Amino acid sequence: MQYPGPIAAIEVIGLERRFKGAVKAVAGIDLEVAAGEVYGFLGPNGAGKTTTVRMLVTLLRPTGGQALVAGFDVATQPADVRRRIGVALQEAALDPLMTGSELIELQATLHGIAPRTVRARGAELIERVGLSQAAGRRVGTYSGGMRRRLDLAMALIHEPEVLFLDEPTTGLDPTSRLTLWEEVRRLRDEGTTVFLTTQYLEEADQLADRLGIIAAGRIVATGTPAALKAEVGRPHLDLVLAPGTDLRRAHEVVTRFGDHRPVADGCHLSIEIARGAGDIAPILRALDDADVAVAELELRQPTLDDVFLAKTGEHLEGSGNPHSEAAAELV
Amino acid sequence: MSGDLRTIRALMGRGLNEILRVPGGAIPGVLAPTIFMLGLSAAFGKAAALPNFTADDFRTFIVPVGMLQGAGFTGAATGVNLARDIEQGWFDRLMLAPARRSVLLAGVVASACLRCLLPATFLLVVAFSLGVDWPGVGALALGALLIMGLAAAAACYATVLALRFRTQQAAPLMQVGTFVAILFTTAYVPRELLSDWLRAIADLNPVTHVLEGVRQGFIGDVTWAQTWPALVALAGLVGLFGALAVRGMRRQGR
Ligand SMILES: Nc1ncnc2c1ncn2[C@@H]1O[C@H](COP(=O)(O)OP(=O)(O)OP(=O)(O)O)[C@@H](O)[C@H]1O
Ligand SMILES: [Mg+2]
């Protein structure tokens, strides 16, 4: 006998968006977010994160496929969707001429909060995001982090069932980032479903109950962060060799201990090992015997970047890898 | 007060904020119709002496035009501000509100109706102090109502363009549109003195009826016969551009 699962907060089937004169920014994605979970949508610049979010929040019409948010179709029942969602877009749009409390009260009115409670509700949320001191100041004088927090407070004014956050911590300093993470966790604990996009591995790892990894408009992997990392492999050892070392020789030696794998930024060799730390000593001894000098070494557990690498052949973070070309010739 | 009215009032409040909080921002718009009236009367003041000219004083003839122009500029400015809001993302916030799109449009347009009273008031104060005849309270109240309607129509027209082009670079189109609509009326010379083709255009142009409605009291008495065509013309203009603007809002994101 089949039992119906918990009602999905977001259900997306074959969602697609093509822009005029451009390739598909979102090329047919499927995803499901359960009520009450934090779903991380991880991808590099231009992957299609914002385009997806804008379709899910009714700002952009899909050119194909279907999406239900809180049980309503974004294309045919946009007003029902809007009543149930809170949205903080990538660029927090705030009127610089208005004060924090004026803005949040305007937002409250736009979302039909009863006039008697507008002021109290606004003050409560301003306090929640730690802006009480600045509430009477014009938003034009706020820092980037303060704007993000005000934007979040505004998104929460009508106690939405589903909260969309598009890159909520991009450009924030580490402290502000941690504060925001805390807030997201608190919302999750209160039962809010959170759909959060990010290009930061750590953020996805720390915050998301489940992840979708998007690259070039397609979802290339989904699962819990732990499952995704376990799927791509075992621990590996990254090596940086001393200047002038014979790379070919070093490669011969290390591949006796495990498979060589694509190298991460800034190192020469990377090798998958079965046992972790216990494998290090024999490898070093063998390299020493072969007169290969090691400048640095690091034992690394699989990360979401490895997942991304395994699925797309590219790294998510960091751009150039000065050693990868030399190493690539060897593999 | 219902939720829709509260939404409109809140958005109107934000629109008015801009004139109160941008130092000097409102000054050009407020001064323009007055400067225009003064310049035009200096250059063409003698025209009133022409046979068939319906007013004795050119200034009396041109003050209502200035009132209309103030309304046109204000409406265009509403569209420019909306285009800026679209560029800066504020408009997304508006579109995310669950309210009906027509209510959101009313909120955007409502501030134009109030703002257009500012240049008109300034113009009238200067005009009366220069000796333009007092048209009577009733005529002024009717004039205020009519220019508010014209400001709403112009704001809807400019909104259509803002939604279509999504950039402040469309500002000239918004301004030229309202300017031309007022130009091809009986604004600068009485109907009898217009050349045939200009008269034909002026007769077809609904803004002519609005202008003649506002002129009542300044020239002649207020009559129902001059008033209802102005009201019908405004209803038509607001209805047409309002419908197009709501349609534009519904089509956002396609
Ligand atoms: N209005 C548009 N017209 C044409 N192309 C667009 C439009 N909006 C987005 N794109 C393109 O769609 C692709 C996906 O863009 P999107 O903004 O969704 O990426 P993203 O994952 O949010 O990136 P970022 O991390 O930089 O915010 C990009 O190639 C972008 O250039
Ligand atoms: Mg984005």
XYZ file of C-alpha atoms and ligand atoms in Angstrom:
617
model
C 0.000 0.000 0.000
C 1.208 3.461 -0.888
C 1.096 6.350 1.527
C 1.204 9.869 0.206
C 4.463 11.544 1.195
C 4.603 14.958 2.802
C 3.255 17.649 0.496
C 6.051 19.127 -1.577
C 6.655 22.842 -1.055
C 8.143 23.133 -4.518
C 7.637 20.762 -7.405
C 9.287 21.410 -10.721
C 8.954 19.337 -13.871
C 10.907 20.048 -17.029
C 11.132 23.754 -16.252
C 12.688 25.701 -19.072
C 13.431 29.302 -19.929
C 14.733 30.514 -23.226
C 15.608 34.161 -23.694
C 15.269 35.917 -27.010
C 18.332 35.369 -29.129
C 20.060 33.306 -26.459
C 20.452 29.676 -25.553
C 18.269 28.230 -22.835
C 19.250 29.787 -19.506
C 17.350 26.972 -17.809
C 17.214 23.890 -19.970
C 14.588 21.626 -18.452
C 15.084 20.994 -14.762
C 13.206 18.712 -12.375
C 13.309 19.177 -8.646
C 11.266 18.650 -5.543
C 11.615 20.423 -2.227
C 9.830 18.969 0.788
C 7.974 21.247 3.161
C 10.231 22.439 5.965
C 13.564 21.705 4.350
C 16.391 23.997 3.321
C 17.143 23.329 -0.325
C 20.452 24.619 -1.612
C 20.786 25.470 -5.280
C 24.499 25.528 -5.972
C 26.072 26.695 -9.199
C 28.653 29.022 -10.727
C 27.971 32.430 -12.313
C 25.538 32.208 -15.178
C 24.388 28.682 -14.318
C 20.738 29.703 -14.276
C 20.084 30.092 -10.541
C 18.475 33.514 -10.698
C 16.481 32.603 -13.788
C 15.096 29.575 -11.944
C 14.243 31.618 -8.847
C 12.541 34.314 -10.911
C 10.360 31.688 -12.542
C 9.472 30.081 -9.210
C 8.463 33.424 -7.681
C 6.242 34.377 -10.688
C 8.447 37.205 -11.965
C 9.445 35.351 -15.115
C 7.263 33.144 -17.296
C 8.643 29.677 -18.008
C 8.938 28.897 -21.706
C 8.425 25.223 -20.963
C 7.622 22.796 -18.183
C 5.696 23.350 -14.999
C 6.347 24.522 -11.470
C 4.146 24.300 -8.396
C 5.006 26.374 -5.349
C 3.036 25.750 -2.147
C 0.718 23.696 -4.321
C -0.065 26.407 -6.879
C 1.043 26.710 -10.473
C 3.375 29.672 -10.966
C 2.110 30.301 -14.491
C -1.640 30.018 -13.975
C -2.108 30.863 -10.274
C 0.518 33.528 -9.655
C -1.507 35.477 -7.059
C -1.935 32.351 -4.897
C 1.786 31.694 -5.119
C 2.660 35.305 -4.205
C 0.556 35.183 -1.066
C 2.558 32.219 0.233
C 6.122 33.104 -0.630
C 8.741 35.492 0.654
C 11.465 36.630 -1.713
C 14.866 38.243 -1.239
C 16.362 38.719 -4.679
C 20.040 38.831 -5.563
C 20.089 42.634 -5.716
C 18.179 43.846 -2.672
C 15.852 46.491 -4.127
C 15.342 49.088 -1.427
C 14.338 52.717 -1.844
C 17.334 54.673 -0.512
C 15.120 57.659 0.338
C 12.992 55.719 2.803
C 13.888 54.643 6.314
C 14.059 51.021 7.406
C 10.777 51.186 9.301
C 8.988 53.021 6.493
C 10.081 50.359 4.046
C 9.024 47.448 6.167
C 5.672 49.084 6.883
C 5.147 49.682 3.150
C 5.968 46.034 2.523
C 3.506 45.030 5.262
C 0.752 47.069 3.624
C 1.546 45.628 0.196
C 1.123 42.171 1.697
C -2.184 42.968 3.330
C -1.098 43.004 6.969
C -3.908 44.484 9.067
C -3.251 48.200 9.687
C -3.483 47.800 13.467
C -0.565 45.374 13.469
C 1.608 46.871 10.736
C 3.771 48.914 13.074
C 4.252 46.218 15.692
C 4.970 43.520 13.129
C 7.474 45.770 11.365
C 9.263 46.605 14.601
C 9.349 42.938 15.594
C 11.060 41.906 12.366
C 13.448 44.858 12.394
C 14.462 43.769 15.853
C 14.777 40.156 14.774
C 17.366 41.069 12.146
C 19.154 43.405 14.546
C 18.345 46.704 12.867
C 16.423 48.449 15.647
C 19.129 51.084 16.076
C 19.087 51.965 12.384
C 15.353 51.681 11.771
C 14.816 55.446 11.690
C 17.651 56.082 9.267
C 17.339 56.276 5.505
C 18.323 53.053 3.783
C 20.747 55.002 1.595
C 23.054 55.126 4.619
C 22.942 51.359 5.295
C 25.871 49.022 4.675
C 25.534 46.054 2.317
C 24.979 43.666 5.208
C 22.300 45.878 6.749
C 20.464 46.056 3.441
C 20.496 42.289 3.129
C 19.091 41.945 6.616
C 16.365 44.496 5.978
C 15.522 42.751 2.719
C 15.237 39.464 4.594
C 12.994 41.041 7.231
C 10.767 42.410 4.462
C 10.568 38.990 2.851
C 9.335 37.561 6.146
C 6.665 40.158 6.892
C 3.688 37.936 5.979
C 5.120 34.739 7.481
C 5.612 33.001 4.144
C 5.437 29.234 3.816
C 8.271 29.187 1.329
C 11.193 31.588 1.412
C 13.397 32.229 -1.628
C 16.863 33.651 -1.048
C 18.961 34.346 -4.144
C 22.636 34.427 -3.134
C 21.848 35.933 0.262
C 25.472 36.130 1.420
C 27.314 37.163 -1.724
C 29.406 40.196 -0.845
C 28.936 39.857 2.914
C 31.804 39.703 5.379
C 32.277 36.455 7.341
C 30.480 37.715 10.443
C 27.421 38.897 8.541
C 27.422 35.628 6.655
C 27.324 33.640 9.887
C 24.494 35.806 11.240
C 22.498 35.114 8.121
C 23.160 31.379 8.331
C 21.882 31.432 11.903
C 18.731 33.174 10.761
C 18.138 30.623 8.007
C 18.513 27.786 10.501
C 16.102 29.467 12.857
C 13.543 29.816 10.069
C 13.931 26.169 9.193
C 13.378 25.251 12.831
C 10.192 27.276 12.764
C 8.985 25.234 9.802
C 9.666 27.562 6.875
C 10.781 25.954 3.643
C 13.859 27.727 2.304
C 15.066 27.690 -1.297
C 18.504 29.210 -1.281
C 20.895 29.755 -4.156
C 24.600 30.102 -3.630
C 27.920 29.835 -5.361
C 29.685 29.041 -2.106
C 30.469 25.406 -1.402
C 30.700 25.923 2.302
C 27.350 27.632 2.478
C 25.664 24.797 0.612
C 27.438 22.273 2.800
C 26.556 24.007 6.060
C 23.002 25.091 5.419
C 21.313 22.807 2.955
C 19.418 19.703 3.968
C 19.446 18.782 0.322
C 21.231 20.204 -2.663
C 20.743 20.616 -6.355
C 23.865 21.389 -8.334
C 23.190 23.377 -11.477
C 25.570 24.009 -14.337
C 24.737 25.562 -17.689
C 21.008 25.393 -17.074
C 20.872 21.742 -16.071
C 20.796 20.014 -12.719
C 23.804 17.724 -12.677
C 23.414 16.239 -9.181
C 20.966 16.183 -6.298
C 21.102 14.753 -2.823
C 22.193 15.528 0.696
C 25.650 17.089 0.902
C 26.983 13.971 2.661
C 25.565 11.566 0.091
C 26.871 13.623 -2.804
C 30.356 13.718 -1.359
C 30.359 10.014 -0.547
C 29.282 9.302 -4.108
C 32.262 10.995 -5.713
C 34.894 9.191 -3.874
C 37.465 8.495 -1.314
C 39.912 10.734 0.440
C 42.797 11.930 -1.671
C 46.265 13.283 -1.265
C 47.266 16.510 -2.994
C 50.967 17.072 -3.581
C 53.002 20.118 -4.479
C 56.501 19.209 -5.602
C 59.694 21.148 -4.980
C 60.897 23.290 -7.915
C 62.882 21.347 -10.507
C 61.458 17.979 -9.562
C 60.818 15.416 -12.253
C 57.057 15.414 -12.502
C 56.903 12.313 -14.708
C 58.859 10.303 -12.224
C 56.748 11.497 -9.309
C 53.644 10.499 -11.244
C 55.002 6.982 -11.796
C 55.650 6.565 -8.105
C 52.359 7.818 -6.736
C 50.168 5.916 -9.169
C 51.460 2.713 -7.595
C 49.419 3.691 -4.527
C 46.183 4.766 -6.098
C 44.489 6.308 -9.097
C 45.598 9.691 -10.203
C 42.722 12.139 -10.347
C 42.226 15.649 -11.780
C 44.341 18.097 -9.824
C 42.980 20.887 -7.697
C 44.230 24.453 -7.860
C 47.848 25.002 -7.012
C 49.104 21.444 -6.844
C 50.878 19.038 -9.167
C 49.524 15.646 -8.313
C 46.415 14.304 -6.690
C 45.904 10.707 -5.835
C 42.989 8.772 -4.446
C 43.913 6.666 -1.482
C 41.978 3.916 0.193
C 42.821 4.245 3.851
C 43.384 7.953 4.434
C 46.187 9.005 6.761
C 47.677 5.510 6.980
C 48.688 5.664 3.309
C 50.742 8.804 3.618
C 53.950 7.437 5.094
C 54.514 4.713 2.458
C 53.901 7.179 -0.346
C 56.367 9.676 1.061
C 58.955 6.982 1.571
C 58.592 5.801 -2.000
C 58.893 9.334 -3.329
C 61.990 9.913 -1.219
C 63.564 6.714 -2.567
C 62.928 7.988 -6.078
C 64.557 11.347 -5.250
C 61.342 13.260 -5.572
C 61.182 16.226 -3.206
C 57.761 17.145 -1.879
C 57.160 20.785 -0.975
C 53.662 20.437 0.420
C 51.086 17.779 0.909
C 47.520 17.734 2.044
C 45.117 14.940 2.819
C 41.690 15.985 1.639
C 38.242 14.564 2.112
C 35.877 14.883 -0.830
C 34.176 18.281 -1.013
C 31.233 19.569 -2.967
C 33.789 20.979 -5.378
C 34.849 17.408 -6.081
C 31.232 16.583 -6.708
C 30.996 19.495 -9.097
C 34.240 18.481 -10.749
C 33.104 14.898 -11.149
C 29.814 15.956 -12.708
C 30.975 18.782 -14.962
C 34.735 18.396 -15.384
C 35.239 21.883 -13.996
C 35.867 23.462 -10.644
C 33.253 25.602 -9.006
C 35.465 27.977 -7.082
C 38.797 29.515 -8.037
C 39.816 30.197 -11.587
C 43.298 29.390 -12.780
C 45.313 26.343 -11.821
C 48.947 27.001 -12.684
C 49.992 23.350 -12.417
C 47.050 21.660 -14.017
C 48.322 21.956 -17.585
C 51.583 20.220 -16.852
C 49.773 17.540 -14.920
C 47.117 17.138 -17.574
C 49.763 16.112 -20.082
C 50.713 13.250 -17.843
C 47.282 11.822 -17.275
C -10.577 51.321 4.403
C -10.090 48.295 2.249
C -6.769 46.662 1.524
C -6.723 47.980 -2.031
C -7.096 51.568 -0.886
C -4.393 51.107 1.722
C -2.080 49.731 -0.947
C -2.769 52.692 -3.217
C -2.214 55.156 -0.380
C 1.050 53.495 0.641
C 2.418 53.580 -2.919
C 1.251 57.154 -3.345
C 3.114 58.048 -0.181
C 6.309 56.676 -1.646
C 5.761 58.677 -4.852
C 5.337 61.883 -2.874
C 8.408 61.082 -0.799
C 10.538 61.725 -3.831
C 9.560 65.363 -4.104
C 9.928 65.916 -0.400
C 13.244 64.170 0.108
C 15.275 64.864 -3.017
C 16.507 68.392 -2.340
C 15.725 70.563 -5.330
C 14.462 67.576 -7.295
C 10.996 69.002 -7.733
C 12.075 72.512 -8.645
C 12.512 72.219 -12.445
C 9.150 70.503 -12.850
C 7.425 73.074 -10.680
C 8.995 76.059 -12.396
C 8.784 74.903 -16.020
C 5.137 75.780 -16.766
C 5.531 79.207 -15.156
C 8.676 80.028 -17.109
C 6.940 78.794 -20.208
C 3.944 81.030 -19.555
C 6.143 84.070 -18.977
C 8.322 83.411 -22.017
C 5.431 82.759 -24.326
C 3.473 85.828 -23.252
C 6.563 87.985 -23.736
C 7.092 86.633 -27.249
C 3.517 86.352 -28.488
C 1.610 88.630 -26.149
C 0.639 90.869 -29.044
C -1.218 88.003 -30.683
C -4.175 88.690 -28.427
C -4.764 91.863 -30.390
C -5.495 89.854 -33.560
C -9.056 89.877 -34.798
C -10.886 86.681 -33.735
C -8.591 86.118 -30.760
C -10.919 84.948 -28.013
C -9.027 86.467 -25.092
C -8.070 90.033 -24.430
C -4.939 89.035 -22.626
C -2.598 86.369 -24.013
C -1.545 85.380 -20.491
C -5.096 84.559 -19.526
C -5.285 82.458 -22.659
C -2.036 80.606 -21.982
C -2.275 79.939 -18.213
C -4.574 76.902 -18.639
C -2.066 75.526 -21.180
C 0.631 75.796 -18.536
C -1.575 73.890 -16.125
C -1.978 71.115 -18.672
C 1.718 71.050 -19.410
C 2.516 70.710 -15.733
C 0.196 67.702 -15.643
C 1.797 66.240 -18.775
C 5.322 66.630 -17.393
C 4.291 65.116 -14.080
C 2.751 62.123 -15.820
C 5.870 61.629 -17.940
C 8.027 61.920 -14.810
C 5.993 59.134 -13.208
C 6.879 56.910 -16.139
C 10.550 57.860 -15.903
C 10.545 57.048 -12.184
C 8.896 53.718 -12.900
C 11.537 52.932 -15.521
C 14.170 53.700 -12.892
C 12.354 51.402 -10.448
C 12.394 48.669 -13.072
C 16.121 49.162 -13.685
C 16.875 49.116 -9.966
C 14.694 46.124 -9.116
C 12.156 47.909 -6.933
C 9.478 47.113 -9.468
C 10.044 43.385 -8.816
C 9.000 44.009 -5.238
C 5.823 45.625 -6.491
C 5.100 42.740 -8.841
C 5.604 40.267 -5.995
C 2.761 41.849 -4.035
C -0.380 39.731 -4.173
C -2.599 42.745 -5.015
C -4.323 42.994 -8.371
C -2.165 44.646 -11.037
C -4.743 47.398 -11.551
C -4.438 48.327 -7.873
C -0.655 48.518 -8.172
C -1.004 50.716 -11.258
C -3.420 52.983 -9.406
C -0.846 53.309 -6.631
C 1.841 54.321 -9.095
C -0.421 56.769 -10.938
C -2.120 58.314 -7.905
C 0.941 60.248 -6.848
C 1.045 61.920 -10.285
C -2.466 63.258 -9.693
C -1.379 64.992 -6.508
C 2.017 66.067 -7.742
C 0.589 67.860 -10.774
C -1.155 70.305 -8.456
C 2.218 71.682 -7.411
C 3.349 73.264 -10.714
C -0.232 74.410 -11.353
C -0.452 76.146 -7.987
C 2.846 77.902 -8.479
C 1.824 78.982 -11.972
C -1.499 80.342 -10.779
C 0.047 82.284 -7.918
C 2.477 83.979 -10.291
C -0.226 84.528 -12.918
C -2.684 86.137 -10.512
C -0.020 88.358 -9.067
C 0.740 89.524 -12.626
C -2.874 90.487 -13.108
C -4.454 87.461 -14.775
C -8.188 87.558 -14.050
C -9.514 85.415 -11.185
C -11.639 82.682 -12.789
C -13.668 81.821 -9.689
C -13.353 79.023 -7.164
C -15.642 76.668 -9.038
C -13.668 77.045 -12.251
C -10.393 76.450 -10.414
C -11.728 73.357 -8.684
C -12.918 71.989 -12.017
C -9.542 72.875 -13.562
C -7.748 71.028 -10.768
C -9.911 67.952 -11.277
C -9.314 67.966 -15.021
C -5.540 68.339 -14.827
C -5.437 65.553 -12.243
C -7.227 63.388 -14.757
C -4.810 64.412 -17.489
C -1.849 63.661 -15.217
C -3.308 60.200 -14.615
C -3.735 59.609 -18.355
C -0.184 60.831 -19.060
C 1.173 58.666 -16.235
C -0.588 55.606 -17.672
C 0.784 56.402 -21.134
C 4.315 56.796 -19.740
C 3.872 53.598 -17.720
C 3.056 51.684 -20.889
C 6.345 52.893 -22.366
C 8.289 52.190 -19.162
C 6.968 48.611 -19.092
C 7.735 48.172 -22.770
C 11.292 49.574 -22.802
C 12.289 48.944 -19.178
C 14.862 51.750 -19.221
C 15.004 55.433 -18.356
C 16.347 55.998 -21.843
C 12.726 55.926 -22.954
C 12.194 59.222 -21.086
C 12.218 61.420 -24.225
C 9.448 59.297 -25.736
C 7.347 59.777 -22.632
C 7.930 63.534 -22.557
C 7.509 64.106 -26.284
C 4.269 62.150 -26.339
C 2.568 64.302 -23.744
C 4.080 67.480 -25.163
C 2.820 66.761 -28.672
C -0.622 65.810 -27.373
C -0.933 69.275 -25.844
C 0.726 71.014 -28.812
C -1.828 69.846 -31.369
C -4.795 71.436 -29.658
C -6.098 74.947 -29.439
C -3.349 75.611 -26.890
C -1.581 78.488 -28.603
C -4.194 80.047 -30.863
C -7.976 79.900 -30.860
C -9.620 77.336 -33.103
C -10.749 79.980 -35.586
C -7.177 81.047 -36.274
C -5.732 77.557 -36.792
C -4.913 76.518 -40.349
C -7.279 73.897 -41.735
C -5.126 70.822 -41.099
C -4.165 71.940 -37.586
C -7.798 72.587 -36.836
C -8.697 69.111 -38.073
C -6.105 67.561 -35.765
C -7.168 69.720 -32.825
C -10.790 68.708 -33.343
C -9.828 65.026 -33.260
C -7.460 65.378 -30.318
C -9.256 64.567 -27.053
C -6.817 66.782 -25.153
C -8.427 69.785 -26.887
C -11.604 69.067 -24.940
C -9.662 68.837 -21.698
C -7.968 72.141 -22.429
C -11.220 73.904 -23.290
C -12.650 72.491 -20.077
C -9.795 73.964 -18.029
C -10.068 77.315 -19.874
C -13.587 77.840 -18.612
C -13.651 80.632 -16.111
C -10.441 82.079 -17.512
C -12.294 82.704 -20.774
C -16.085 82.715 -20.597
C -18.169 81.015 -17.940
C -18.193 77.425 -16.765
C -20.873 75.522 -18.656
C -21.948 71.910 -18.697
C -21.656 71.943 -22.485
C -17.885 72.600 -22.195
C -17.425 70.375 -19.179
C -18.831 67.038 -20.219
C -16.672 66.656 -23.361
C -13.625 67.218 -21.152
C -14.773 64.520 -18.722
C -15.577 62.087 -21.516
C -12.221 62.739 -23.181
C -10.390 62.068 -19.904
C -12.389 58.952 -19.163
C -11.456 57.690 -22.615
C -7.760 58.527 -22.248
C -7.428 57.079 -18.746
C -9.458 54.024 -19.772
C -7.374 53.378 -22.866
C -3.894 53.935 -21.417
C -4.893 52.444 -18.067
C -5.991 49.236 -19.782
C -2.798 49.135 -21.844
C -0.695 49.694 -18.718
C -2.448 46.915 -16.781
C -1.971 44.645 -19.766
C 1.716 45.598 -19.796
C 2.004 44.710 -16.121
C 0.333 41.344 -16.619
C 2.694 40.587 -19.467
C 5.847 41.300 -17.477
C 8.299 38.429 -17.430
C 7.279 36.950 -20.772
N 17.005 38.784 -19.563
C 17.926 37.991 -20.102
N 18.132 37.973 -21.430
C 19.058 37.161 -22.000
N 19.839 36.325 -21.311
C 19.697 36.278 -19.976
C 18.731 37.115 -19.301
N 18.816 36.841 -17.970
C 19.765 35.909 -17.834
N 20.301 35.562 -19.027
C 21.349 34.558 -19.259
O 20.947 33.351 -18.667
C 22.046 32.690 -18.071
C 21.731 32.377 -16.625
O 21.685 33.576 -15.897
P 21.313 33.628 -14.353
O 21.249 35.060 -13.977
O 20.115 32.787 -14.113
O 22.591 32.948 -13.693
P 22.974 32.801 -12.159
O 23.201 31.367 -11.922
O 21.982 33.495 -11.308
O 24.365 33.565 -12.105
P 25.006 34.518 -10.976
O 25.679 33.621 -9.994
O 25.991 35.327 -11.743
O 23.915 35.340 -10.384
C 23.247 33.596 -18.260
O 23.982 33.128 -19.367
C 22.631 34.932 -18.558
O 23.466 35.679 -19.397
Mg 22.056 35.044 -10.009
